[in-house]
Coordinates of C-alpha atoms in Angstrom, one line a residue:
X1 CA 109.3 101.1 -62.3
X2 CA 109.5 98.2 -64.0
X3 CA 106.6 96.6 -65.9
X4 CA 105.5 93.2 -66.6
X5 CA 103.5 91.5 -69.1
X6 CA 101.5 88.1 -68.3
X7 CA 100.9 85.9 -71.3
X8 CA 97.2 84.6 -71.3
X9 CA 96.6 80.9 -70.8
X10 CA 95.8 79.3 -74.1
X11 CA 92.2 78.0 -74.4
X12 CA 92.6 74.3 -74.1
X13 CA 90.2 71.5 -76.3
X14 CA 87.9 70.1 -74.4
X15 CA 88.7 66.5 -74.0
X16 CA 86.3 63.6 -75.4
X17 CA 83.8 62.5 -72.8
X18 CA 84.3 65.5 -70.3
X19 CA 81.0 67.5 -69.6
X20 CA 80.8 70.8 -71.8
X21 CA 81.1 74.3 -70.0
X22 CA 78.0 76.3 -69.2
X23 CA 77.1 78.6 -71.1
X24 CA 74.7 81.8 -71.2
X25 CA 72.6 80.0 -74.0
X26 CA 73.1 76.3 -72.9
X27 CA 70.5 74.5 -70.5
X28 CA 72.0 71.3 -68.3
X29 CA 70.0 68.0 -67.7
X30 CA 68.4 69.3 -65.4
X31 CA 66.5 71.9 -67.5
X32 CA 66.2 69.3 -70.6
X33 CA 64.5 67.1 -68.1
X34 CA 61.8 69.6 -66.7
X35 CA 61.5 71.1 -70.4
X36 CA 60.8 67.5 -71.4
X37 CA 58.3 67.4 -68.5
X38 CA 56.8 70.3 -69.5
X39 CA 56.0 69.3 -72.9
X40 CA 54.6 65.9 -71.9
X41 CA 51.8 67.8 -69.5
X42 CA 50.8 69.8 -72.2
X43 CA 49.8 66.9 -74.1
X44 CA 48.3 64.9 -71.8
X45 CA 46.6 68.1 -70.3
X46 CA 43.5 68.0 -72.0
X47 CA 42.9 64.1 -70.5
X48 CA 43.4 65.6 -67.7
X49 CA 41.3 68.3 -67.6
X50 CA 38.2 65.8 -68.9
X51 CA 38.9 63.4 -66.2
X52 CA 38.8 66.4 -63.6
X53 CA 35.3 67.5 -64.7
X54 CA 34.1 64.7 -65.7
X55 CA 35.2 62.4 -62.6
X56 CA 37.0 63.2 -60.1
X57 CA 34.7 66.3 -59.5
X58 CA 31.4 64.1 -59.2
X59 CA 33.3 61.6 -57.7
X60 CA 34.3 63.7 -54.8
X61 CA 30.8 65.2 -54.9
X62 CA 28.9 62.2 -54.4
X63 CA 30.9 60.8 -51.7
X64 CA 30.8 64.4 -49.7
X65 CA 26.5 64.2 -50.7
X66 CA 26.6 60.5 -49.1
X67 CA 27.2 62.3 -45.6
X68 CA 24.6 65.2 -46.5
X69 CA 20.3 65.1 -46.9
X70 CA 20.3 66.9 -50.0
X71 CA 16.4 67.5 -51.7
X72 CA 15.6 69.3 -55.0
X73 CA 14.6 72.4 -52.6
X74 CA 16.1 73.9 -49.4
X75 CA 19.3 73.9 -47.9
X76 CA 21.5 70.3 -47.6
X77 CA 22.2 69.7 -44.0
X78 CA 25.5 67.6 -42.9
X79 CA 24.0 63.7 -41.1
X80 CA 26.7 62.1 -41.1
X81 CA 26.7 58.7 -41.4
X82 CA 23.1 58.3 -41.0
X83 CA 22.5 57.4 -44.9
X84 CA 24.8 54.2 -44.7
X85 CA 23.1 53.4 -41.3
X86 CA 19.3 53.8 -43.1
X87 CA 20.9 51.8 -46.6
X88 CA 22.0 49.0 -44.3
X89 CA 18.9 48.5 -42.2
X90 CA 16.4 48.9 -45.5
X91 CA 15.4 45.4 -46.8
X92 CA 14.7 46.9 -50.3
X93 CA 18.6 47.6 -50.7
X94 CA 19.4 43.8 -49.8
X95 CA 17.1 42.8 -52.3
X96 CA 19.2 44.6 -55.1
X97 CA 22.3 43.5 -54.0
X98 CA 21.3 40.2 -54.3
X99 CA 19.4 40.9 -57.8
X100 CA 23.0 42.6 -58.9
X101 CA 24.6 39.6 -57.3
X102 CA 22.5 36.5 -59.0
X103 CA 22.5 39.2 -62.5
X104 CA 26.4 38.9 -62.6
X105 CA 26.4 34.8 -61.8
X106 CA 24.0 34.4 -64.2
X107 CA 25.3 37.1 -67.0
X108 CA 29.4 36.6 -66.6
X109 CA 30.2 33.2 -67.2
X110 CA 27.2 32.3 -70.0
X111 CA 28.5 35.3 -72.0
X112 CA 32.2 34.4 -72.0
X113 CA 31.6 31.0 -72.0
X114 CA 29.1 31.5 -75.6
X115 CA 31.7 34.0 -77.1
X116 CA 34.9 31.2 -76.7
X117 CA 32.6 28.6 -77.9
X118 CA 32.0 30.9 -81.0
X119 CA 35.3 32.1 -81.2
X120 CA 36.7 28.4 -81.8
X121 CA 34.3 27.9 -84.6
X122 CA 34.8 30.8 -86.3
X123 CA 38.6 30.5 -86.0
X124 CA 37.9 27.7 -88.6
X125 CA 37.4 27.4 -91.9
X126 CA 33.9 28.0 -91.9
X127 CA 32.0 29.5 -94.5
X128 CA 30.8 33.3 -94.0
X129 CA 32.8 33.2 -91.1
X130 CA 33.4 37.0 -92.0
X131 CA 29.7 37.7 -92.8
X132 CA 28.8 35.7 -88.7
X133 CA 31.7 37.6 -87.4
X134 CA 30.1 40.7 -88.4
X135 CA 26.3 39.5 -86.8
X136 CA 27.6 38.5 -83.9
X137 CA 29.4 41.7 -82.9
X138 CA 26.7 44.3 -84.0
X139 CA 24.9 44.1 -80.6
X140 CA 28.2 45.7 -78.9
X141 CA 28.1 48.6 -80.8
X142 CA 24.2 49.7 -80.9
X143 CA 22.4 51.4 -78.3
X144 CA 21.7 49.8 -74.7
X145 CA 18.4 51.7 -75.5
X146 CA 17.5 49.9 -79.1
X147 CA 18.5 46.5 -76.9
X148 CA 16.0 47.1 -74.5
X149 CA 13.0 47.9 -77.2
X150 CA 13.6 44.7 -79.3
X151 CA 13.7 43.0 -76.0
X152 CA 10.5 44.8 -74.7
X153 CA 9.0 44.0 -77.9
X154 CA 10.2 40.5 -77.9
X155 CA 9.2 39.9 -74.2
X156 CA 5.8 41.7 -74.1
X157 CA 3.1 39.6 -72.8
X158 CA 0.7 41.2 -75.1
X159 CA 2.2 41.5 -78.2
X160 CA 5.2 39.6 -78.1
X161 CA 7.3 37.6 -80.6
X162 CA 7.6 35.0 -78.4
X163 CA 4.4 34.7 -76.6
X164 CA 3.4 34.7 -80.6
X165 CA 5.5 31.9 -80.9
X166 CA 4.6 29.8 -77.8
X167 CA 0.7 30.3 -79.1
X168 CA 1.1 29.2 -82.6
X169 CA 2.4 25.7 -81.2
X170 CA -0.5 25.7 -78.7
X171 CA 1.8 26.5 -75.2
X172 CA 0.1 29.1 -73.0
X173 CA 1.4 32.3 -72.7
X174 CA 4.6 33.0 -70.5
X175 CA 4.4 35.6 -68.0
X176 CA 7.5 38.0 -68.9
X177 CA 7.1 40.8 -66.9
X178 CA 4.7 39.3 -64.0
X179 CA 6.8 36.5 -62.8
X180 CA 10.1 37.6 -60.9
X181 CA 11.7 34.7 -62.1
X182 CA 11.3 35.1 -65.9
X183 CA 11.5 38.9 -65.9
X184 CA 15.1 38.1 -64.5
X185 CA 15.6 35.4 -67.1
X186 CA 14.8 38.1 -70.1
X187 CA 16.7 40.3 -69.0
X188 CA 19.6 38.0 -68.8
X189 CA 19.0 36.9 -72.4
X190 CA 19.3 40.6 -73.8
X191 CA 22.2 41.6 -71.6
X192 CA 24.2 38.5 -72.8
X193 CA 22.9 38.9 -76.4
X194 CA 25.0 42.1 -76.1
X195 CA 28.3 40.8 -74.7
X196 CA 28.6 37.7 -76.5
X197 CA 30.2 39.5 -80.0
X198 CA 33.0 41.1 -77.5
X199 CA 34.0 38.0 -75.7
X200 CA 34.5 36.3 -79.4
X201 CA 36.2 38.9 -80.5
X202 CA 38.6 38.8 -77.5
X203 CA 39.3 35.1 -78.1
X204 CA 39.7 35.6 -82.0
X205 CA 42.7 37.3 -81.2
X206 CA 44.1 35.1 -78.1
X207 CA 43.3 32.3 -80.4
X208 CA 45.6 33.7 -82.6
X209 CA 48.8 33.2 -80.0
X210 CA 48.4 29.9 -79.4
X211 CA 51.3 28.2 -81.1
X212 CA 50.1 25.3 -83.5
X213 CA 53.0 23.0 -82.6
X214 CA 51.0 22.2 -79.4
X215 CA 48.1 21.0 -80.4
X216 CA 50.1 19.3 -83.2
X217 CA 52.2 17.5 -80.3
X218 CA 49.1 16.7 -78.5
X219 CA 47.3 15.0 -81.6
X220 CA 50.5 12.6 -82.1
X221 CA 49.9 11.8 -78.3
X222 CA 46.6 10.8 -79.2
X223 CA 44.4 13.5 -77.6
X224 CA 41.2 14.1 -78.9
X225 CA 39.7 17.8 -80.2
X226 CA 37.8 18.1 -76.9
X227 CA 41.1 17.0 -75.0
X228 CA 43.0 19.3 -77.1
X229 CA 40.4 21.8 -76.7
X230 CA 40.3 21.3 -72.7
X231 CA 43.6 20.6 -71.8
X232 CA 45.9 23.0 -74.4
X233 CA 43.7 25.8 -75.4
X234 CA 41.7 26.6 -72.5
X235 CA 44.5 27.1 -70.1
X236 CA 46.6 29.2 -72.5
X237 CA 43.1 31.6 -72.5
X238 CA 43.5 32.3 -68.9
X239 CA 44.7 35.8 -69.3
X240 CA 41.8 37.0 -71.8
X241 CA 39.4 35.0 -69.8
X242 CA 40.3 37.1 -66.5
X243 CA 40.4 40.1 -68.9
X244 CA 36.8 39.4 -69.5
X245 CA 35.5 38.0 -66.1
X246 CA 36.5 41.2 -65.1
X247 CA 34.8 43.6 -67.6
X248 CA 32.1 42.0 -67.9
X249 CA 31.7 42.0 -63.5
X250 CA 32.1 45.7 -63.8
X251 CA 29.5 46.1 -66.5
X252 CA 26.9 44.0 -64.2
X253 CA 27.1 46.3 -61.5
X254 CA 26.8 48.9 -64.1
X255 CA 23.8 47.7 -66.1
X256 CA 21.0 50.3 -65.9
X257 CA 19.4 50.6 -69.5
X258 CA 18.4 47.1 -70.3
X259 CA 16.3 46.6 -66.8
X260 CA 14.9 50.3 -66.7
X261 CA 13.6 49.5 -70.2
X262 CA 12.5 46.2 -70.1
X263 CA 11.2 45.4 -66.4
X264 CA 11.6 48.6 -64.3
X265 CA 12.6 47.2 -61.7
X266 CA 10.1 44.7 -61.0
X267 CA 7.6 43.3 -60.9
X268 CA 7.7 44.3 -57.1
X269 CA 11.5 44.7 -56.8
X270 CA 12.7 41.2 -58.6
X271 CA 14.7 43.5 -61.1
X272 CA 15.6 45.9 -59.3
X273 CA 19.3 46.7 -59.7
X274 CA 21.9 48.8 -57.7
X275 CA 22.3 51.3 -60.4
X276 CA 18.2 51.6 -61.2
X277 CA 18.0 51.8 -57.0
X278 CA 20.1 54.4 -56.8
X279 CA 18.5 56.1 -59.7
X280 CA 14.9 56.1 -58.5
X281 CA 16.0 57.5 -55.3
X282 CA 18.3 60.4 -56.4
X283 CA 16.0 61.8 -59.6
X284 CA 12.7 59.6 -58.7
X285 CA 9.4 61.2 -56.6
X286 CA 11.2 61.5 -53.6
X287 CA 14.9 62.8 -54.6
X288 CA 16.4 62.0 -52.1
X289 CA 20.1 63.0 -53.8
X290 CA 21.9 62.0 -50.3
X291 CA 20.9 58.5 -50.7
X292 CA 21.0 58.0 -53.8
X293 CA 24.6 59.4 -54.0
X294 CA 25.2 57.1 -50.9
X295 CA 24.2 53.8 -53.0
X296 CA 26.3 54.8 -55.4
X297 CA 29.1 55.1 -53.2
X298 CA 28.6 51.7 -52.9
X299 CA 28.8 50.6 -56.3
X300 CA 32.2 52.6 -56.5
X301 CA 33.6 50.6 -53.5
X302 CA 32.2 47.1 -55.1
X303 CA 33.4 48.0 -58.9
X304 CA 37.0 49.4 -56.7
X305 CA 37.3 45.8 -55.4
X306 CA 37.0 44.3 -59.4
X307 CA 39.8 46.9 -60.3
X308 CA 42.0 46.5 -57.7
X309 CA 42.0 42.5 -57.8
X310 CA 42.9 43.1 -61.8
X311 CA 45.4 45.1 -61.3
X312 CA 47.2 42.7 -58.7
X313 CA 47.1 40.2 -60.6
X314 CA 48.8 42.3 -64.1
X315 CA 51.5 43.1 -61.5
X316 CA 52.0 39.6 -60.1
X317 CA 52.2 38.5 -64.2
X318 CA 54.8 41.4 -64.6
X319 CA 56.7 40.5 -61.4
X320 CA 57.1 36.8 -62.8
X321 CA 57.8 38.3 -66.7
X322 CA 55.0 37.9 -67.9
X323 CA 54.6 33.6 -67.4
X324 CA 51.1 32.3 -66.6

């Protein structure tokens, strides 16, 4: 019987770029890559979790109450699409979608359009510039609330500043809150008193990107500062400018604070906004929560429109790198 003895095969080195051998303690690419996963969840989790409660929850429940007749007592009873058919047919909704309508025309472009006009002077060297900066922006950050009280006390027809101020130079009182037309017009003033200081800060800092050499190019051409102006700066703000068309579109289909304070709605229903509509249907006498969850529906669908055409047009921009 004979017996034989195999040698063992030497361990060999593991060459340079060749994948390492699995081990018992050693994870592949594959668990890296859902470990990394992992950890990125947990910290975006708690976003997550806000935007859940806090959005998509009431989202989804308004749009399911849109298709219900909810009341503050009883049981809800599924209608269908009878809500949208009764919105649609209701001459009182019209009315506030043209309110909202001429409220954004009138609000968007004289708020951007004061902001860049500031935001050019200020860019200069113009005394206190820091200390006008400063003025200009506070209306951003305070309440919508404290707006709509030093409008209501500057708009009163009783003891208003500027009824004051018409009577000291012998004009007849204006009729603030009794004429559609100016009630509209005040509420316009505060609304853009508040959006002007963001708009000029938003150009302060585009301002800051447009190269010198330009308008230095265009001044040996002989253009003028309002040449200059038109024809160099303006066109080089069209991505802040669409920025704020934009923001400042979805804040007018938003605005609730200002007109509840100032007008409530009317007189009649000249005020009277989408948001304040929607409002005095879900939590006013009637509560009607079906409806009023159906008119906001609406307001999602217009504001989804805004979004939607933004985001187009940042993907168009990164499609072409970034030219405009």
């Amino acid at each position: 019987m004979s017996t034989s003895t195999q040698a063992a095969p030497a361990a060999t080195p593991p060459t340079a770029g060749a994948p390492l051998p699995s081990s018992p303690g050693r994870t592949g690419p594959a668990g890296r890559s859902w470990r990394e996963s992992l950890v990125g969840y947990a910290f975006v989790s708690p976003n997550l979790v806000l935007l859940v409660l806090f959005l998509f929850v009431p989202l989804v429940s308004a749009i399911l109450m849109s298709f219900q007749d909810v009341s503050s007592f009883g049981p809800s009873s599924w209608v269908g699409i009878d809500n949208y058919r009764r919105l649609l047919s209701e001459d009182v909704f019209w009315r506030t979608l043209t309110n909202t309508l001429v409220f954004t025309l009138a609000t968007v472009p004289t708020s951007i359009a004061i902001g860049l006009v500031l935001a050019v002077l200020l860019d200069t060297a113009v005394p206190a510039r820091t200390v006008l900066r400063t003025i200009i922006f506070v209306p951003i950050v305070i309440s919508g609330l404290v707006v709509a009280l030093i409008g209501l006390l500057m708009f009163d027809e009783g003891v208003g500043m500027l009824n004051g101020m018409l009577a000291a130079v012998g004009i007849d009182d204006a009729r603030w809150q009794t004429d559609g037309t100016l009630a509209m017009v005040s509420v316009v003033v505060m609304t853009v008193w508040t959006r002007v200081g963001f708009a000029m800060v938003i150009y302060l800092a585009a301002l800051q990107d447009v190269p010198r050499e330009i308008h230095e190019a265009a001044q040996v051409d002989g253009a003028g500062a309002v040449q200059r102006f038109w024809w160099v700066t303006v066109p080089m703000l069209s991505a802040p400018t669409f920025f704020l068309v934009v923001m400042n579109i979805i804040w007018s289909f938003q605005v609730f604070d200002i007109v509840y304070v100032m007008t409530g709605g009317g007189p009649g229903n000249d005020t009277e906004m989408l948001v304040t509509y929607a409002y005095d249907q879900g939590f006013g006498p009637t509560r009607d929560f079906g409806y009023g969850s159906t008119i906001g529906v609406v307001i999602f669908l217009l504001t989804l429109v805004v979004v939607v055409l933004r985001l187009h047009r940042e993907r168009r921009e990164a499609r072409s790198g970034g030219v405009r």
